[in-house]
Coordinates of C-alpha atoms in Angstrom, one line a residue:
M1 CA -50.6 4.5 116.5
Q2 CA -54.2 3.2 117.1
I3 CA -55.7 6.4 115.6
R4 CA -53.6 6.0 112.5
K5 CA -54.6 2.4 112.1
A6 CA -58.3 3.3 112.5
V7 CA -58.0 5.9 109.8
C8 CA -56.2 3.4 107.6
R9 CA -59.1 0.9 108.0
L10 CA -61.7 3.6 107.1
L11 CA -59.7 4.6 104.0
A12 CA -59.3 1.0 103.0
A13 CA -63.1 0.4 103.4
A14 CA -63.7 3.4 101.2
G15 CA -61.4 1.9 98.6
I16 CA -58.9 4.7 98.9
L17 CA -56.1 2.7 100.4
S18 CA -55.3 -1.0 100.6
L19 CA -54.8 -2.5 104.1
G20 CA -51.2 -3.3 103.2
G21 CA -50.5 0.4 102.5
A22 CA -48.1 2.8 104.0
C23 CA -50.4 3.8 106.9
Y24 CA -48.9 0.8 108.8
G25 CA -45.4 1.6 110.1
A26 CA -42.5 -0.4 108.8
Y27 CA -41.6 -3.4 110.9
P28 CA -40.5 -3.4 113.7
E29 CA -42.9 -1.1 115.5
K30 CA -42.3 -2.4 119.0
P31 CA -39.9 -4.7 121.0
V32 CA -39.7 -8.3 120.0
E33 CA -40.0 -11.0 122.6
V34 CA -37.3 -13.7 122.5
I35 CA -38.2 -16.9 124.3
V36 CA -35.3 -18.8 125.9
A37 CA -36.2 -22.3 127.0
F38 CA -33.7 -22.5 129.8
Q39 CA -32.9 -20.8 133.1
P40 CA -31.4 -17.3 133.4
G41 CA -27.6 -17.4 133.7
G42 CA -27.1 -20.7 131.8
G43 CA -25.1 -21.1 128.6
T44 CA -28.1 -20.7 126.3
D45 CA -29.4 -17.7 128.2
V46 CA -26.0 -15.9 128.2
A47 CA -25.6 -16.7 124.4
A48 CA -29.1 -15.3 123.6
R49 CA -28.7 -12.2 125.7
T50 CA -25.3 -11.5 124.2
V51 CA -26.2 -11.9 120.5
F52 CA -29.5 -10.0 120.8
K53 CA -27.9 -7.1 122.7
F54 CA -25.6 -6.6 119.6
A55 CA -28.4 -7.3 117.2
E56 CA -30.4 -4.4 118.6
K57 CA -27.9 -2.1 117.1
Y58 CA -29.0 -3.2 113.6
F59 CA -32.7 -3.7 114.2
G60 CA -34.3 -0.5 115.3
Q61 CA -36.1 -1.9 118.3
S62 CA -35.2 -3.8 121.4
Y63 CA -35.2 -7.6 121.9
A64 CA -36.7 -8.7 125.2
I65 CA -35.5 -12.0 126.6
V66 CA -38.2 -14.1 128.3
N67 CA -37.1 -17.3 130.1
K68 CA -39.5 -20.3 129.9
P69 CA -37.5 -23.2 131.2
G70 CA -38.6 -26.8 131.9
A71 CA -38.7 -30.3 130.5
S72 CA -35.3 -30.0 128.8
G73 CA -36.5 -27.1 126.7
E74 CA -39.8 -28.5 125.6
I75 CA -41.9 -25.9 127.5
G76 CA -40.1 -23.0 125.9
W77 CA -40.1 -24.4 122.4
T78 CA -43.8 -25.3 122.6
A79 CA -44.4 -21.6 123.6
I80 CA -42.6 -20.4 120.5
A81 CA -44.5 -22.8 118.3
R82 CA -47.8 -21.6 119.8
G83 CA -46.9 -17.9 119.6
N84 CA -48.4 -15.3 117.3
P85 CA -46.6 -15.4 114.0
D86 CA -46.6 -11.6 113.7
G87 CA -42.9 -11.0 114.1
Y88 CA -43.0 -10.0 117.7
T89 CA -42.5 -13.5 119.3
I90 CA -39.4 -15.5 118.4
G91 CA -37.1 -17.8 120.3
F92 CA -33.7 -19.4 120.7
I93 CA -33.6 -23.1 119.8
N94 CA -30.9 -25.7 120.6
P95 CA -30.7 -28.5 118.0
P96 CA -30.2 -31.4 118.1
G97 CA -32.0 -31.5 121.5
F98 CA -34.8 -29.4 120.0
L99 CA -35.2 -32.0 117.3
I100 CA -34.7 -35.1 119.5
I101 CA -37.6 -34.3 121.9
P102 CA -40.5 -34.8 119.4
I103 CA -38.7 -37.9 117.9
Q104 CA -38.3 -39.6 121.3
R105 CA -41.5 -38.3 122.8
P106 CA -44.4 -38.4 120.2
A107 CA -46.6 -36.6 122.7
A108 CA -44.5 -33.5 122.5
K109 CA -46.6 -30.5 121.5
Y110 CA -44.4 -29.2 118.7
R111 CA -42.7 -30.4 115.5
L112 CA -40.1 -28.9 113.3
D113 CA -42.7 -27.9 110.8
N114 CA -44.3 -25.7 113.4
F115 CA -41.5 -23.1 113.0
D116 CA -40.0 -20.7 110.5
L117 CA -36.2 -20.9 110.9
I118 CA -34.5 -17.5 110.9
A119 CA -30.8 -18.0 111.5
N120 CA -28.1 -20.1 113.3
I121 CA -25.6 -18.4 115.5
V122 CA -23.5 -21.1 117.2
M123 CA -22.2 -24.5 116.1
D124 CA -20.5 -26.2 119.0
P125 CA -19.1 -29.5 117.7
G126 CA -18.8 -32.6 119.8
V127 CA -15.3 -34.0 120.4
I128 CA -13.7 -37.1 121.7
G129 CA -10.6 -36.6 123.9
V130 CA -8.0 -38.5 125.8
R131 CA -5.3 -37.7 128.3
P132 CA -2.2 -36.1 126.8
D133 CA 0.0 -39.1 127.6
S134 CA -2.5 -41.6 126.1
P135 CA -1.2 -43.9 123.4
Y136 CA -4.3 -43.2 121.3
K137 CA -3.8 -40.5 118.7
T138 CA -7.0 -40.9 116.7
L139 CA -10.6 -42.2 117.0
N140 CA -9.6 -45.2 115.0
D141 CA -6.8 -45.9 117.5
L142 CA -9.4 -46.2 120.2
I143 CA -11.5 -48.5 118.1
E144 CA -8.6 -50.8 117.2
A145 CA -7.6 -51.1 120.8
E146 CA -11.2 -52.1 121.7
K147 CA -11.2 -54.7 118.9
K148 CA -7.9 -56.2 120.1
E149 CA -9.0 -56.3 123.7
P150 CA -12.8 -56.1 124.2
G151 CA -13.8 -54.1 127.2
K152 CA -10.6 -52.1 127.3
I153 CA -12.0 -48.7 126.2
S154 CA -14.2 -46.9 128.6
I155 CA -15.5 -43.5 127.6
A156 CA -17.3 -40.8 129.7
Y157 CA -20.4 -39.2 128.2
S158 CA -23.6 -37.4 129.3
G159 CA -25.9 -40.4 129.3
P160 CA -28.6 -42.2 127.3
G161 CA -30.8 -40.2 125.0
T162 CA -28.2 -37.4 124.3
S163 CA -26.4 -36.5 121.1
E164 CA -23.3 -38.0 122.6
A165 CA -25.2 -41.3 123.1
L166 CA -26.2 -41.1 119.4
L167 CA -22.6 -40.5 118.3
L168 CA -21.2 -43.4 120.3
S169 CA -24.1 -45.7 119.1
R170 CA -23.2 -44.9 115.5
V171 CA -19.5 -45.4 116.0
E172 CA -20.2 -48.8 117.7
R173 CA -22.6 -49.9 114.9
Q174 CA -20.2 -48.9 112.1
S175 CA -17.0 -50.4 113.8
G176 CA -18.6 -53.5 115.3
V177 CA -17.3 -52.8 118.8
T178 CA -19.1 -52.2 122.1
L179 CA -17.6 -49.4 124.1
N180 CA -17.9 -49.2 127.8
K181 CA -19.9 -46.0 128.0
V182 CA -19.9 -44.5 131.5
P183 CA -22.6 -41.8 132.1
F184 CA -21.8 -38.7 134.0
D185 CA -23.9 -35.6 134.9
G186 CA -22.0 -33.2 132.7
S187 CA -18.5 -32.8 131.3
A188 CA -16.7 -31.8 134.5
P189 CA -17.1 -35.1 136.4
G190 CA -16.3 -36.9 133.2
M191 CA -13.0 -35.0 133.0
V192 CA -12.3 -35.8 136.6
A193 CA -12.7 -39.5 135.8
L194 CA -10.4 -39.1 132.7
M195 CA -7.7 -37.3 134.6
G196 CA -7.9 -39.9 137.4
G197 CA -7.4 -42.7 134.9
H198 CA -10.9 -44.2 135.5
V199 CA -11.8 -43.9 131.8
E200 CA -9.7 -43.9 128.6
A201 CA -11.6 -41.2 126.8
V202 CA -14.3 -38.5 127.2
C203 CA -17.0 -37.3 124.8
M204 CA -18.0 -33.6 125.2
N205 CA -18.5 -30.3 123.3
L206 CA -15.6 -28.3 122.0
S207 CA -16.6 -25.2 124.0
E208 CA -16.3 -27.2 127.2
C209 CA -12.8 -28.4 126.6
Y210 CA -10.6 -25.3 125.8
T211 CA -9.6 -24.8 129.4
Y212 CA -8.6 -28.5 129.8
I213 CA -6.6 -28.3 126.6
D214 CA -4.9 -25.1 127.7
D215 CA -4.1 -26.6 131.1
G216 CA -2.5 -29.7 129.4
N217 CA -5.1 -32.1 130.6
L218 CA -6.8 -33.1 127.4
R219 CA -5.8 -34.0 123.8
L220 CA -8.5 -34.3 121.2
V221 CA -8.7 -37.3 118.7
G222 CA -11.7 -36.3 116.7
V223 CA -14.2 -33.4 116.2
G224 CA -17.8 -33.7 114.9
S225 CA -17.9 -30.5 112.8
P226 CA -18.5 -30.6 109.0
E227 CA -14.9 -29.3 108.4
R228 CA -11.9 -28.9 110.7
E229 CA -12.4 -26.3 113.4
A230 CA -10.2 -23.2 113.2
T231 CA -9.5 -23.3 116.9
V232 CA -8.2 -26.9 116.8
P233 CA -7.0 -27.2 113.2
D234 CA -4.8 -30.2 113.9
V235 CA -7.7 -32.4 115.0
P236 CA -9.3 -34.5 112.2
T237 CA -13.1 -34.6 111.8
Y238 CA -15.0 -37.8 112.3
K239 CA -15.7 -37.8 108.6
E240 CA -12.0 -37.7 107.8
Q241 CA -11.6 -40.8 109.9
G242 CA -14.3 -42.7 108.1
Y243 CA -17.4 -41.9 110.2
D244 CA -19.6 -39.9 107.9
F245 CA -21.7 -38.0 110.3
I246 CA -21.8 -34.6 112.1
Q247 CA -22.1 -34.2 115.8
A248 CA -22.7 -30.6 116.9
S249 CA -24.9 -28.6 119.3
L250 CA -26.4 -25.6 117.6
R251 CA -28.0 -22.4 118.9
G252 CA -30.3 -20.6 116.5
V253 CA -33.4 -18.5 116.2
A254 CA -36.9 -19.5 115.1
A255 CA -40.4 -18.1 115.0
P256 CA -43.9 -19.5 114.9
K257 CA -44.8 -20.8 111.4
G258 CA -46.2 -18.0 109.2
L259 CA -43.7 -15.2 110.0
P260 CA -44.1 -12.3 107.6
K261 CA -41.3 -12.1 105.1
E262 CA -40.5 -8.5 106.1
A263 CA -40.1 -9.6 109.7
L264 CA -38.0 -12.6 108.9
Q265 CA -35.6 -10.6 106.8
A266 CA -35.3 -7.8 109.4
I267 CA -34.5 -10.2 112.2
E268 CA -32.1 -12.3 110.1
N269 CA -30.3 -9.2 108.9
S270 CA -29.8 -7.9 112.4
L271 CA -28.4 -11.2 113.6
K272 CA -26.1 -11.5 110.6
K273 CA -24.7 -8.0 111.2
A274 CA -24.3 -8.8 114.9
V275 CA -22.3 -11.9 114.2
E276 CA -20.1 -9.9 111.8
D277 CA -19.5 -7.2 114.5
P278 CA -15.9 -7.3 115.7
E279 CA -16.9 -6.4 119.2
F280 CA -19.4 -9.3 119.3
Q281 CA -16.8 -11.7 117.9
A282 CA -14.5 -10.7 120.7
K283 CA -17.2 -11.3 123.2
A284 CA -18.1 -14.6 121.7
K285 CA -14.5 -15.7 121.9
E286 CA -14.4 -14.7 125.6
L287 CA -17.5 -16.8 126.2
Q288 CA -16.2 -19.7 124.2
M289 CA -19.0 -19.6 121.7
P290 CA -17.9 -21.2 118.3
L291 CA -19.8 -19.0 115.8
R292 CA -21.3 -20.4 112.6
F293 CA -23.8 -18.1 111.0
M294 CA -26.4 -19.6 108.7
G295 CA -29.2 -17.6 107.1
S296 CA -32.8 -18.7 107.0
E297 CA -32.5 -20.7 103.7
E298 CA -29.3 -22.5 104.7
Y299 CA -30.4 -23.1 108.3
T300 CA -33.8 -24.5 107.2
K301 CA -32.1 -27.0 104.9
F302 CA -29.6 -28.0 107.5
L303 CA -32.2 -28.7 110.2
N304 CA -34.5 -30.5 107.8
D305 CA -31.6 -32.8 106.8
M306 CA -30.6 -33.3 110.4
N307 CA -34.2 -34.0 111.4
Q308 CA -34.6 -36.7 108.7
D309 CA -31.3 -38.2 109.7
L310 CA -32.3 -38.4 113.4
Q311 CA -35.7 -39.8 112.6
K312 CA -34.2 -42.6 110.4
E313 CA -31.6 -43.4 113.1
W314 CA -34.3 -43.6 115.8
E315 CA -36.4 -46.0 113.8
T316 CA -33.5 -48.4 113.2
N317 CA -31.2 -47.8 116.2
P318 CA -32.9 -46.0 119.2
W319 CA -30.2 -44.4 121.4

């Protein structure tokens, strides 16, 4: 490979061949490093390893997962932003957390415009749920109960600064109520509090609640996806109930700014084919990964719009 490139440079210098000519092998010529900003074995790591294992079938090279955890993802995402934009360093990103960090922490060493966005794989919408025997059937039922008896509605969530905190802040501002928001370290202790009658509702992600629904311990009153979710088709979206915003956790792929078009298209295509692969779809269902593929153009617009929305919200209503 090195000899071939040296010959190409000599030919180019002599004016016989342009440096962009066929002497350089078609992309990809070697494995691509995929940075995951969280620990091995976690949800993001498992999702990345699963999708890229299938994507290799349609790529012509291997994808090598490299975990760079720390600072809620900031270390890994900074490493992606600072990588070489040659097509051999990409990474998994997790909006909205990926977007929230530089908004809340101006000293963060990356911004959205430091990346080329390749594709989205997972959209895991937020949900609000209650006990199956609860009298509240909709999100608006909860709000009306709080209006009639202030302090009545307590809701478990993952704490300040999270996407759940943002959702509840927006609901409060639009409805004019103040909910009793009870922070928990994850959805599991929040569900324990719900089932024990210590809170009236819980805010979590859809992928976290299937087991509770199947076991008869949870009934959903609203979902934060753009449209109704196929897995819970009877649950109305927040938008349907008058709250015009989306709440969802995404998992997608990005590269350092300046990614060659050939590389972007090759990676995007391999991911698209992976998501369309019936074997992968079965595996994603087993792992409770709600799939929502977006190609580079759609994903770029989606995240730019989300980023602008988050920035405006932070300026007027920090959560």
